[in-house]
mmCIF file of C-alpha atoms and ligand atoms in Angstrom:
data_model
loop_
_atom_site.group_PDB
_atom_site.id
_atom_site.type_symbol
_atom_site.label_atom_id
_atom_site.label_comp_id
_atom_site.label_asym_id
_atom_site.label_seq_id
_atom_site.Cartn_x
_atom_site.Cartn_y
_atom_site.Cartn_z
ATOM 1 C CA UNK A 3 -56.016 3.156 -8.748
ATOM 2 C CA UNK A 4 -53.107 5.130 -10.051
ATOM 3 C CA UNK A 5 -53.278 6.164 -13.700
ATOM 4 C CA UNK A 6 -50.797 4.446 -16.405
ATOM 5 C CA UNK A 7 -49.848 6.554 -19.328
ATOM 6 C CA UNK A 8 -47.946 6.216 -22.508
ATOM 7 C CA UNK A 9 -46.874 9.141 -24.509
ATOM 8 C CA UNK A 10 -45.393 8.362 -27.900
ATOM 9 C CA UNK A 11 -42.191 10.209 -28.864
ATOM 10 C CA UNK A 12 -41.981 11.138 -25.280
ATOM 11 C CA UNK A 13 -38.431 11.836 -24.548
ATOM 12 C CA UNK A 14 -37.780 14.728 -26.229
ATOM 13 C CA UNK A 15 -39.417 18.377 -27.280
ATOM 14 C CA UNK A 16 -43.346 18.239 -26.472
ATOM 15 C CA UNK A 17 -43.424 14.620 -25.529
ATOM 16 C CA UNK A 18 -40.872 15.200 -23.122
ATOM 17 C CA UNK A 19 -43.099 18.105 -21.302
ATOM 18 C CA UNK A 20 -46.251 16.030 -21.766
ATOM 19 C CA UNK A 21 -44.215 13.289 -20.038
ATOM 20 C CA UNK A 22 -43.178 15.355 -17.469
ATOM 21 C CA UNK A 23 -46.509 17.467 -16.791
ATOM 22 C CA UNK A 24 -48.166 14.035 -16.439
ATOM 23 C CA UNK A 25 -45.846 12.376 -14.006
ATOM 24 C CA UNK A 26 -45.974 15.610 -11.934
ATOM 25 C CA UNK A 27 -49.689 14.810 -11.303
ATOM 26 C CA UNK A 28 -49.300 11.357 -10.048
ATOM 27 C CA UNK A 29 -49.364 9.243 -13.377
ATOM 28 C CA UNK A 30 -47.378 6.419 -13.802
ATOM 29 C CA UNK A 31 -45.860 7.144 -17.339
ATOM 30 C CA UNK A 32 -44.044 5.169 -20.075
ATOM 31 C CA UNK A 33 -42.143 7.363 -22.527
ATOM 32 C CA UNK A 34 -41.899 5.713 -26.270
ATOM 33 C CA UNK A 35 -39.142 6.636 -28.545
ATOM 34 C CA UNK A 36 -38.076 5.664 -31.635
ATOM 35 C CA UNK A 37 -34.403 6.234 -32.238
ATOM 36 C CA UNK A 38 -32.317 8.548 -30.384
ATOM 37 C CA UNK A 39 -31.158 6.255 -27.567
ATOM 38 C CA UNK A 40 -28.543 9.258 -26.394
ATOM 39 C CA UNK A 41 -31.674 11.601 -25.606
ATOM 40 C CA UNK A 42 -33.604 8.545 -23.956
ATOM 41 C CA UNK A 43 -30.897 7.866 -21.863
ATOM 42 C CA UNK A 44 -30.663 11.405 -20.847
ATOM 43 C CA UNK A 45 -34.160 11.786 -20.429
ATOM 44 C CA UNK A 46 -34.455 8.614 -18.155
ATOM 45 C CA UNK A 47 -31.487 9.855 -15.853
ATOM 46 C CA UNK A 48 -32.869 13.504 -15.681
ATOM 47 C CA UNK A 49 -36.854 12.471 -15.015
ATOM 48 C CA UNK A 50 -36.674 8.739 -13.472
ATOM 49 C CA UNK A 51 -39.542 8.088 -16.070
ATOM 50 C CA UNK A 52 -39.232 4.761 -17.791
ATOM 51 C CA UNK A 53 -38.415 4.642 -21.865
ATOM 52 C CA UNK A 54 -39.630 2.062 -24.308
ATOM 53 C CA UNK A 55 -38.255 2.344 -27.729
ATOM 54 C CA UNK A 56 -40.470 0.810 -30.559
ATOM 55 C CA UNK A 57 -41.496 1.956 -33.820
ATOM 56 C CA UNK A 58 -44.672 3.596 -34.061
ATOM 57 C CA UNK A 59 -45.492 2.975 -37.379
ATOM 58 C CA UNK A 60 -45.005 -0.542 -37.060
ATOM 59 C CA UNK A 61 -48.277 -2.365 -35.966
ATOM 60 C CA UNK A 62 -46.796 -5.258 -34.396
ATOM 61 C CA UNK A 63 -44.067 -3.340 -32.304
ATOM 62 C CA UNK A 64 -47.000 -0.983 -30.918
ATOM 63 C CA UNK A 65 -48.751 -4.315 -29.795
ATOM 64 C CA UNK A 66 -45.703 -5.886 -28.252
ATOM 65 C CA UNK A 67 -44.457 -2.485 -26.859
ATOM 66 C CA UNK A 68 -47.720 -1.803 -25.113
ATOM 67 C CA UNK A 69 -47.919 -5.534 -23.771
ATOM 68 C CA UNK A 70 -44.299 -4.922 -22.201
ATOM 69 C CA UNK A 71 -45.604 -1.603 -20.813
ATOM 70 C CA UNK A 72 -48.615 -3.110 -19.315
ATOM 71 C CA UNK A 73 -46.842 -5.931 -17.698
ATOM 72 C CA UNK A 74 -44.059 -3.158 -15.960
ATOM 73 C CA UNK A 75 -46.718 -0.129 -14.803
ATOM 74 C CA UNK A 76 -50.212 -1.965 -15.320
ATOM 75 C CA UNK A 77 -53.253 -1.468 -17.417
ATOM 76 C CA UNK A 78 -52.652 1.770 -20.117
ATOM 77 C CA UNK A 79 -55.761 3.908 -19.540
ATOM 78 C CA UNK A 80 -54.304 7.090 -21.011
ATOM 79 C CA UNK A 81 -52.720 7.357 -24.673
ATOM 80 C CA UNK A 82 -50.996 10.433 -25.913
ATOM 81 C CA UNK A 83 -50.189 9.982 -29.751
ATOM 82 C CA UNK A 84 -47.629 12.950 -29.895
ATOM 83 C CA UNK A 85 -44.713 11.028 -32.290
ATOM 84 C CA UNK A 86 -44.310 12.924 -35.165
ATOM 85 C CA UNK A 87 -41.722 13.933 -38.024
ATOM 86 C CA UNK A 88 -41.245 16.216 -40.678
ATOM 87 C CA UNK A 89 -40.041 15.636 -44.070
ATOM 88 C CA UNK A 90 -40.724 19.193 -45.564
ATOM 89 C CA UNK A 91 -40.391 19.609 -49.401
ATOM 90 C CA UNK A 92 -42.485 21.420 -51.951
ATOM 91 C CA UNK A 93 -44.783 18.855 -53.795
ATOM 92 C CA UNK A 94 -42.396 18.295 -57.038
ATOM 93 C CA UNK A 95 -39.536 17.813 -54.869
ATOM 94 C CA UNK A 96 -41.166 15.514 -52.265
ATOM 95 C CA UNK A 97 -40.565 11.959 -52.790
ATOM 96 C CA UNK A 98 -43.232 8.950 -52.261
ATOM 97 C CA UNK A 99 -40.596 7.960 -49.129
ATOM 98 C CA UNK A 100 -41.292 11.259 -47.702
ATOM 99 C CA UNK A 101 -44.942 11.364 -48.134
ATOM 100 C CA UNK A 102 -44.970 7.498 -46.640
ATOM 101 C CA UNK A 103 -42.631 7.969 -43.907
ATOM 102 C CA UNK A 104 -44.893 11.174 -42.702
ATOM 103 C CA UNK A 105 -48.072 9.504 -43.042
ATOM 104 C CA UNK A 106 -47.022 6.060 -41.274
ATOM 105 C CA UNK A 107 -45.347 7.799 -38.548
ATOM 106 C CA UNK A 108 -47.898 10.569 -37.898
ATOM 107 C CA UNK A 109 -51.055 9.088 -38.526
ATOM 108 C CA UNK A 110 -50.568 5.199 -38.798
ATOM 109 C CA UNK A 111 -49.233 5.138 -35.531
ATOM 110 C CA UNK A 112 -52.190 6.514 -33.904
ATOM 111 C CA UNK A 113 -54.257 3.699 -35.776
ATOM 112 C CA UNK A 114 -51.666 1.225 -34.460
ATOM 113 C CA UNK A 115 -51.479 2.502 -30.911
ATOM 114 C CA UNK A 116 -54.989 2.716 -30.253
ATOM 115 C CA UNK A 117 -55.571 -0.822 -31.447
ATOM 116 C CA UNK A 118 -53.143 -1.959 -28.682
ATOM 117 C CA UNK A 119 -55.265 0.020 -25.977
ATOM 118 C CA UNK A 120 -58.657 -0.068 -27.048
ATOM 119 C CA UNK A 121 -60.200 -3.558 -25.824
ATOM 120 C CA UNK A 122 -58.360 -2.555 -22.401
ATOM 121 C CA UNK A 123 -59.924 0.615 -22.203
ATOM 122 C CA UNK A 124 -63.385 -0.698 -23.137
ATOM 123 C CA UNK A 125 -63.343 -3.637 -20.578
ATOM 124 C CA UNK A 126 -62.442 -1.149 -17.782
ATOM 125 C CA UNK A 127 -64.937 1.380 -18.720
ATOM 126 C CA UNK A 128 -62.698 4.360 -18.958
ATOM 127 C CA UNK A 129 -59.808 6.002 -21.473
ATOM 128 C CA UNK A 130 -58.372 9.040 -22.080
ATOM 129 C CA UNK A 131 -56.853 9.484 -25.711
ATOM 130 C CA UNK A 132 -55.227 12.396 -26.847
ATOM 131 C CA UNK A 133 -53.961 13.244 -30.099
ATOM 132 C CA UNK A 134 -51.410 15.735 -31.000
ATOM 133 C CA UNK A 135 -52.575 17.638 -34.616
ATOM 134 C CA UNK A 136 -50.858 20.854 -35.592
ATOM 135 C CA UNK A 137 -51.798 24.110 -36.851
ATOM 136 C CA UNK A 138 -50.345 22.930 -40.119
ATOM 137 C CA UNK A 139 -53.107 20.384 -40.271
ATOM 138 C CA UNK A 140 -55.948 22.872 -39.793
ATOM 139 C CA UNK A 141 -54.714 25.974 -42.025
ATOM 140 C CA UNK A 142 -51.877 23.701 -44.240
ATOM 141 C CA UNK A 143 -48.562 24.961 -44.696
ATOM 142 C CA UNK A 144 -46.163 25.859 -47.839
ATOM 143 C CA UNK A 145 -43.812 22.766 -48.462
ATOM 144 C CA UNK A 146 -45.931 20.261 -45.883
ATOM 145 C CA UNK A 147 -48.283 18.478 -47.979
ATOM 146 C CA UNK A 148 -47.523 15.209 -46.570
ATOM 147 C CA UNK A 149 -47.353 16.607 -42.842
ATOM 148 C CA UNK A 150 -50.458 18.809 -43.273
ATOM 149 C CA UNK A 151 -52.523 15.803 -44.624
ATOM 150 C CA UNK A 152 -51.299 13.240 -41.849
ATOM 151 C CA UNK A 153 -52.248 15.918 -39.125
ATOM 152 C CA UNK A 154 -55.627 16.922 -40.814
ATOM 153 C CA UNK A 155 -56.098 13.266 -40.671
ATOM 154 C CA UNK A 156 -55.463 13.146 -37.006
ATOM 155 C CA UNK A 157 -58.077 15.778 -36.684
ATOM 156 C CA UNK A 158 -60.848 13.476 -38.588
ATOM 157 C CA UNK A 159 -59.617 10.347 -36.478
ATOM 158 C CA UNK A 160 -60.046 11.874 -33.076
ATOM 159 C CA UNK A 161 -63.867 13.229 -34.205
ATOM 160 C CA UNK A 162 -64.563 9.608 -35.445
ATOM 161 C CA UNK A 163 -63.347 7.754 -32.615
ATOM 162 C CA UNK A 164 -64.739 10.042 -29.919
ATOM 163 C CA UNK A 165 -68.156 9.091 -31.295
ATOM 164 C CA UNK A 166 -67.142 5.279 -30.857
ATOM 165 C CA UNK A 167 -65.485 5.697 -27.206
ATOM 166 C CA UNK A 168 -68.178 7.876 -25.566
ATOM 167 C CA UNK A 169 -70.303 4.996 -24.293
ATOM 168 C CA UNK A 170 -67.016 3.381 -22.839
ATOM 169 C CA UNK A 171 -66.355 6.791 -21.305
ATOM 170 C CA UNK A 172 -63.218 6.806 -23.460
ATOM 171 C CA UNK A 173 -62.725 10.519 -24.498
ATOM 172 C CA UNK A 174 -60.691 11.290 -27.350
ATOM 173 C CA UNK A 175 -59.152 14.656 -28.253
ATOM 174 C CA UNK A 176 -56.870 16.584 -30.381
ATOM 175 C CA UNK A 177 -54.367 19.129 -29.247
ATOM 176 C CA UNK A 178 -53.224 21.562 -32.156
ATOM 177 C CA UNK A 179 -49.911 23.214 -31.136
ATOM 178 C CA UNK A 180 -48.647 26.005 -33.051
ATOM 179 C CA UNK A 181 -45.142 26.871 -33.599
ATOM 180 C CA UNK A 182 -43.476 25.492 -30.569
ATOM 181 C CA UNK A 183 -39.458 26.042 -29.536
ATOM 182 C CA UNK A 184 -38.383 22.444 -30.247
ATOM 183 C CA UNK A 185 -35.756 20.743 -32.573
ATOM 184 C CA UNK A 186 -38.506 20.131 -35.292
ATOM 185 C CA UNK A 187 -39.071 23.861 -35.764
ATOM 186 C CA UNK A 188 -35.255 24.466 -35.380
ATOM 187 C CA UNK A 189 -34.809 23.138 -38.711
ATOM 188 C CA UNK A 190 -37.243 25.514 -40.396
ATOM 189 C CA UNK A 191 -34.860 27.971 -42.109
ATOM 190 C CA UNK A 192 -34.178 31.133 -39.992
ATOM 191 C CA UNK A 193 -35.591 33.442 -42.822
ATOM 192 C CA UNK A 194 -38.651 31.526 -42.829
ATOM 193 C CA UNK A 195 -39.023 31.140 -39.076
ATOM 194 C CA UNK A 196 -38.920 35.191 -38.730
ATOM 195 C CA UNK A 197 -41.869 35.364 -41.192
ATOM 196 C CA UNK A 198 -43.614 32.670 -39.215
ATOM 197 C CA UNK A 199 -43.155 34.648 -35.882
ATOM 198 C CA UNK A 200 -43.979 37.868 -37.461
ATOM 199 C CA UNK A 201 -47.525 36.136 -38.055
ATOM 200 C CA UNK A 202 -48.067 34.958 -34.241
ATOM 201 C CA UNK A 203 -50.223 37.726 -32.459
ATOM 202 C CA UNK A 204 -48.322 36.688 -29.242
ATOM 203 C CA UNK A 205 -45.122 37.248 -31.092
ATOM 204 C CA UNK A 206 -43.170 34.305 -29.530
ATOM 205 C CA UNK A 207 -43.047 30.593 -29.973
ATOM 206 C CA UNK A 208 -44.745 28.434 -27.761
ATOM 207 C CA UNK A 209 -42.741 26.463 -24.917
ATOM 208 C CA UNK A 210 -43.277 22.561 -24.813
ATOM 209 C CA UNK A 211 -44.762 23.017 -21.340
ATOM 210 C CA UNK A 212 -47.362 25.529 -23.130
ATOM 211 C CA UNK A 213 -48.779 22.500 -24.990
ATOM 212 C CA UNK A 214 -48.211 19.781 -22.485
ATOM 213 C CA UNK A 215 -50.249 21.536 -19.628
ATOM 214 C CA UNK A 216 -53.018 21.184 -22.277
ATOM 215 C CA UNK A 217 -52.989 17.690 -22.589
ATOM 216 C CA UNK A 218 -52.716 17.346 -18.881
ATOM 217 C CA UNK A 219 -56.227 18.805 -18.544
ATOM 218 C CA UNK A 220 -57.563 16.574 -21.262
ATOM 219 C CA UNK A 221 -56.133 13.744 -19.505
ATOM 220 C CA UNK A 222 -57.456 14.714 -16.001
ATOM 221 C CA UNK A 223 -60.399 12.987 -14.477
ATOM 222 C CA UNK A 224 -62.191 16.198 -14.497
ATOM 223 C CA UNK A 225 -62.265 16.648 -18.531
ATOM 224 C CA UNK A 226 -64.790 13.709 -18.726
ATOM 225 C CA UNK A 227 -67.477 15.762 -20.766
ATOM 226 C CA UNK A 228 -64.813 16.861 -23.094
ATOM 227 C CA UNK A 229 -64.615 14.622 -26.218
ATOM 228 C CA UNK A 230 -64.196 15.029 -30.150
ATOM 229 C CA UNK A 231 -62.564 18.425 -29.412
ATOM 230 C CA UNK A 232 -59.735 20.392 -30.707
ATOM 231 C CA UNK A 233 -57.632 22.393 -28.294
ATOM 232 C CA UNK A 234 -55.581 24.692 -30.572
ATOM 233 C CA UNK A 235 -52.628 26.208 -28.528
ATOM 234 C CA UNK A 236 -50.918 28.512 -31.003
ATOM 235 C CA UNK A 237 -50.365 32.029 -29.355
ATOM 236 C CA UNK A 238 -53.317 33.292 -31.673
ATOM 237 C CA UNK A 239 -51.836 32.100 -35.113
ATOM 238 C CA UNK A 240 -54.709 30.456 -35.982
ATOM 239 C CA UNK A 241 -58.456 31.152 -34.817
ATOM 240 C CA UNK A 242 -61.041 29.134 -36.833
HETATM 241 N N1 LIG B 150 -44.224 30.320 -43.856
HETATM 242 C C1 LIG B 150 -44.205 31.383 -44.754
HETATM 243 N N2 LIG B 150 -43.376 31.200 -45.900
HETATM 244 C C2 LIG B 150 -42.918 30.320 -46.123
HETATM 245 C C3 LIG B 150 -42.788 29.074 -45.332
HETATM 246 C C4 LIG B 150 -43.590 29.352 -44.286
HETATM 247 N N3 LIG B 150 -43.795 28.122 -43.574
HETATM 248 N N4 LIG B 150 -42.045 28.274 -46.012
HETATM 249 C C5 LIG B 150 -41.777 28.624 -46.933
HETATM 250 N N5 LIG B 150 -42.121 30.080 -47.201
HETATM 251 C C6 LIG B 150 -41.645 31.116 -48.280
HETATM 252 C C7 LIG B 150 -39.916 31.374 -48.234
HETATM 253 O O1 LIG B 150 -39.822 32.072 -47.546
HETATM 254 C C8 LIG B 150 -39.533 31.694 -49.571
HETATM 255 O O2 LIG B 150 -40.397 33.262 -49.838
HETATM 256 P P1 LIG B 150 -39.362 34.047 -50.622
HETATM 257 O O3 LIG B 150 -39.155 33.930 -51.906
HETATM 258 O O4 LIG B 150 -40.344 35.529 -50.227
HETATM 259 O O5 LIG B 150 -38.354 34.083 -49.820
HETATM 260 C C9 LIG B 150 -40.812 30.744 -50.407
HETATM 261 O O6 LIG B 150 -41.752 30.269 -49.502
HETATM 262 C C10 LIG B 150 -39.957 29.654 -50.981
HETATM 263 O O7 LIG B 150 -39.271 28.814 -49.735
HETATM 264 P P2 LIG B 150 -37.857 28.697 -50.096
HETATM 265 O O8 LIG B 150 -36.728 29.590 -50.731
HETATM 266 O O9 LIG B 150 -37.432 27.997 -48.698
HETATM 267 O O10 LIG B 150 -38.050 27.152 -51.183
HETATM 268 P P3 LIG B 150 -37.217 25.803 -50.862
HETATM 269 O O11 LIG B 150 -37.572 24.908 -52.252
HETATM 270 O O12 LIG B 150 -35.930 25.948 -50.812
HETATM 271 O O13 LIG B 150 -37.652 24.861 -49.472
HETATM 272 C C11 LIG B 150 -39.221 24.132 -47.729
HETATM 273 C C12 LIG B 150 -39.187 24.719 -49.181
HETATM 274 C C13 LIG B 150 -38.164 22.885 -47.631
HETATM 275 C C14 LIG B 150 -40.978 23.972 -47.737
HETATM 276 C C15 LIG B 150 -38.402 25.525 -47.027
HETATM 277 O O14 LIG B 150 -39.123 26.655 -47.319
HETATM 278 C C16 LIG B 150 -38.727 25.194 -45.662
HETATM 279 O O15 LIG B 150 -38.365 24.178 -44.944
HETATM 280 N N6 LIG B 150 -40.184 25.942 -45.137
HETATM 281 C C17 LIG B 150 -40.608 25.750 -43.865
HETATM 282 C C18 LIG B 150 -41.995 24.666 -43.462
HETATM 283 C C19 LIG B 150 -42.492 24.696 -42.564
HETATM 284 O O16 LIG B 150 -43.245 25.829 -42.022
HETATM 285 N N7 LIG B 150 -42.368 23.878 -41.875
HETATM 286 C C20 LIG B 150 -42.839 23.447 -40.410
HETATM 287 C C21 LIG B 150 -41.872 22.754 -39.609
HETATM 288 S S1 LIG B 150 -42.383 22.840 -37.747
HETATM 289 C C22 LIG B 150 -43.824 21.684 -37.818
HETATM 290 O O17 LIG B 150 -44.041 21.337 -38.708
HETATM 291 C C23 LIG B 150 -44.463 21.662 -36.271
HETATM 292 C C24 LIG B 150 -45.365 22.248 -36.346
HETATM 293 O O18 LIG B 150 -46.714 21.304 -36.375
HETATM 294 C C25 LIG B 150 -46.026 23.605 -36.276
#
């Protein structure tokens, strides 16, 4: 049977590349997005992949969105929790709203989306869940206590859920990208970005497809003994 995948935050950046890699492997893909209608329309026209607009930080919206996707494409057996935002500021300047937005969108979304697909995966005795963490969840980052906490939370979430999923052949893995050439990284001040690139042994930013190929591996039928792991793809910037 053809696999069905949902990629959150799937119409731009790393999410878009993940959708393209999964689609290219013959998987039926649904690309979720949160707000940018123009980017979603462009993505759909260029890739032929259906888009679904809902807020992943909203529990009920995830239940409804996943039900809509299952009715269009069939039962969902692959979930890629990729949606993420930044609200960078040093701790004294960071507001409670900046904290909540990043925790709810980046980490709360993983809970919401997993709750919407878990029962079905258990019943069918198969599932692939990939959570996109970050090098900054592994090592922290100046100006990102909210983002680092959320991404670090994703790494713990992954390891705990992997233990629950194993008996149902649901694998749960994290992928930790380094700095990738996307709109999110383009928002980093240029002089700061220069310093960051100097600390990457490969001396370049990653591409979205560098990351997406790792996700494709973790979603594959052949990866059924890989669970609870963190695949770091960062040009050597962080090695432990
Ligand atoms: N790496 C290295 N040095 C950094 C840094 C970083 N990520 N962020 C800030 N610094 C340095 C600055 O270069 C500066 O050093 P100097 O005084 O020697 O020039 C010092 O810290 C203070 O920084 P600012 O003057 O910029 O302080 P600010 O209060 O005006 O702004 C800030 C603070 C909003 C955090 C701003 O520095 C910033 O946006 N930094 C980038 C933070 C970052 O790396 N975000 C990652 C976004 S991409 C992402 O999150 C995707 C992913 O998963 C990897």
